[in-house]
XYZ file of C-alpha atoms in Angstrom:
135
model
C -34.840 37.430 32.663
C -36.292 40.901 32.124
C -35.108 43.517 29.634
C -36.445 46.995 28.894
C -34.511 48.606 26.069
C -34.806 51.489 23.669
C -32.647 49.726 21.097
C -31.663 46.073 20.717
C -30.155 45.660 17.271
C -27.546 42.922 17.569
C -28.852 39.621 16.141
C -26.118 37.640 17.938
C -27.120 39.122 21.280
C -30.813 38.394 20.670
C -29.912 34.820 19.733
C -27.748 34.410 22.848
C -30.484 35.785 25.116
C -33.053 33.464 23.581
C -30.794 30.399 23.766
C -29.783 31.127 27.356
C -33.409 31.534 28.413
C -34.323 28.242 26.754
C -31.304 26.344 28.105
C -31.870 27.598 31.671
C -35.678 27.384 31.379
C -36.035 31.094 32.196
C -39.062 33.270 31.623
C -37.672 35.827 29.160
C -39.559 39.107 28.771
C -38.190 41.788 26.469
C -39.723 45.248 26.151
C -38.665 47.385 23.188
C -39.685 50.804 21.955
C -42.048 50.315 19.009
C -40.356 53.050 16.946
C -37.069 51.183 17.002
C -38.761 48.022 15.762
C -40.511 49.990 13.007
C -37.198 51.570 11.977
C -35.661 48.119 11.830
C -38.437 46.855 9.552
C -37.634 49.640 7.072
C -34.070 48.441 6.671
C -33.275 45.993 3.868
C -29.849 44.691 4.922
C -29.210 41.086 5.993
C -28.470 42.007 9.614
C -31.862 43.678 9.894
C -33.603 40.680 8.305
C -31.878 38.278 10.715
C -32.698 40.474 13.675
C -36.355 40.834 12.676
C -36.652 37.056 12.330
C -35.150 36.490 15.797
C -37.339 39.154 17.365
C -40.420 37.686 15.654
C -39.531 34.310 17.201
C -39.483 35.960 20.631
C -42.804 37.623 19.889
C -44.406 34.300 18.876
C -43.226 32.751 22.160
C -44.755 35.636 24.093
C -41.325 36.905 25.163
C -41.393 40.249 23.324
C -43.712 43.213 23.662
C -43.480 46.597 21.993
C -44.218 49.818 23.842
C -46.064 52.599 22.083
C -43.940 55.586 21.106
C -45.643 58.019 23.443
C -44.144 58.183 25.919
C -40.973 56.775 24.459
C -39.475 53.704 26.135
C -35.908 54.902 26.625
C -34.784 52.372 29.224
C -31.532 50.491 29.075
C -31.799 47.835 31.763
C -31.935 44.113 32.305
C -32.470 41.951 35.351
C -30.885 38.530 35.018
C -31.301 36.399 38.127
C -30.486 38.931 40.889
C -28.141 40.974 38.687
C -29.272 44.407 37.500
C -27.520 45.707 34.382
C -28.152 49.366 33.592
C -26.411 52.487 32.353
C -26.170 54.675 29.277
C -25.633 51.944 26.690
C -28.213 51.074 24.093
C -27.846 47.354 23.418
C -25.967 47.626 20.144
C -22.619 46.360 18.866
C -21.307 49.926 18.866
C -22.343 50.495 22.473
C -20.566 47.415 23.749
C -17.694 47.383 21.266
C -16.741 50.954 20.381
C -18.437 53.609 22.478
C -17.539 54.931 25.879
C -20.588 53.946 27.901
C -21.546 53.735 31.533
C -22.554 50.195 32.433
C -23.537 49.548 36.028
C -23.902 46.071 37.510
C -25.815 45.765 40.779
C -25.822 42.422 42.533
C -26.849 42.317 46.203
C -24.540 40.198 48.351
C -26.977 38.160 50.419
C -24.173 36.747 52.572
C -23.526 40.289 53.807
C -27.251 40.904 54.245
C -27.485 43.354 51.361
C -31.027 44.153 50.326
C -32.208 43.574 46.782
C -34.749 46.435 46.991
C -33.205 48.245 44.027
C -33.416 45.139 41.848
C -36.992 44.566 43.043
C -37.910 48.141 42.075
C -36.659 47.558 38.528
C -38.600 44.280 38.343
C -41.790 45.996 39.518
C -41.342 48.746 36.941
C -40.766 46.168 34.202
C -43.928 44.312 35.219
C -46.007 47.507 35.075
C -44.672 48.317 31.598
C -45.194 44.712 30.459
C -48.882 44.963 31.364
C -49.221 48.199 29.363
C -47.348 46.956 26.284
C -49.079 45.171 23.455
C -48.397 41.453 22.954
């Protein structure tokens, strides 16, 4: 499971991703923009504290890396199995619960011989960014 996101600020979503990866024995790799993590650390509310704790758990397991702010990591994509999830939505409660967002799901149909080249391109890009990001 690969994610590259500008913002991920929903503690329930982080918990669900982590639990799903553990339950399915998946290699979870999350890339976040460092500035968003720094902004989160400045907050004092309980949601921020819970989110920081869950993200720190991912970091300790080697599942989270932060990208330096220049250039800014502004991606909004995930690859889960062969499913690519992308679009305009930052991964926030507002994005998925209130806003009008474009969310695109791409899943090649192997029975029809559809190529997964697009999904592979996103995975390659994620891998390149993962190597550049700091553990």
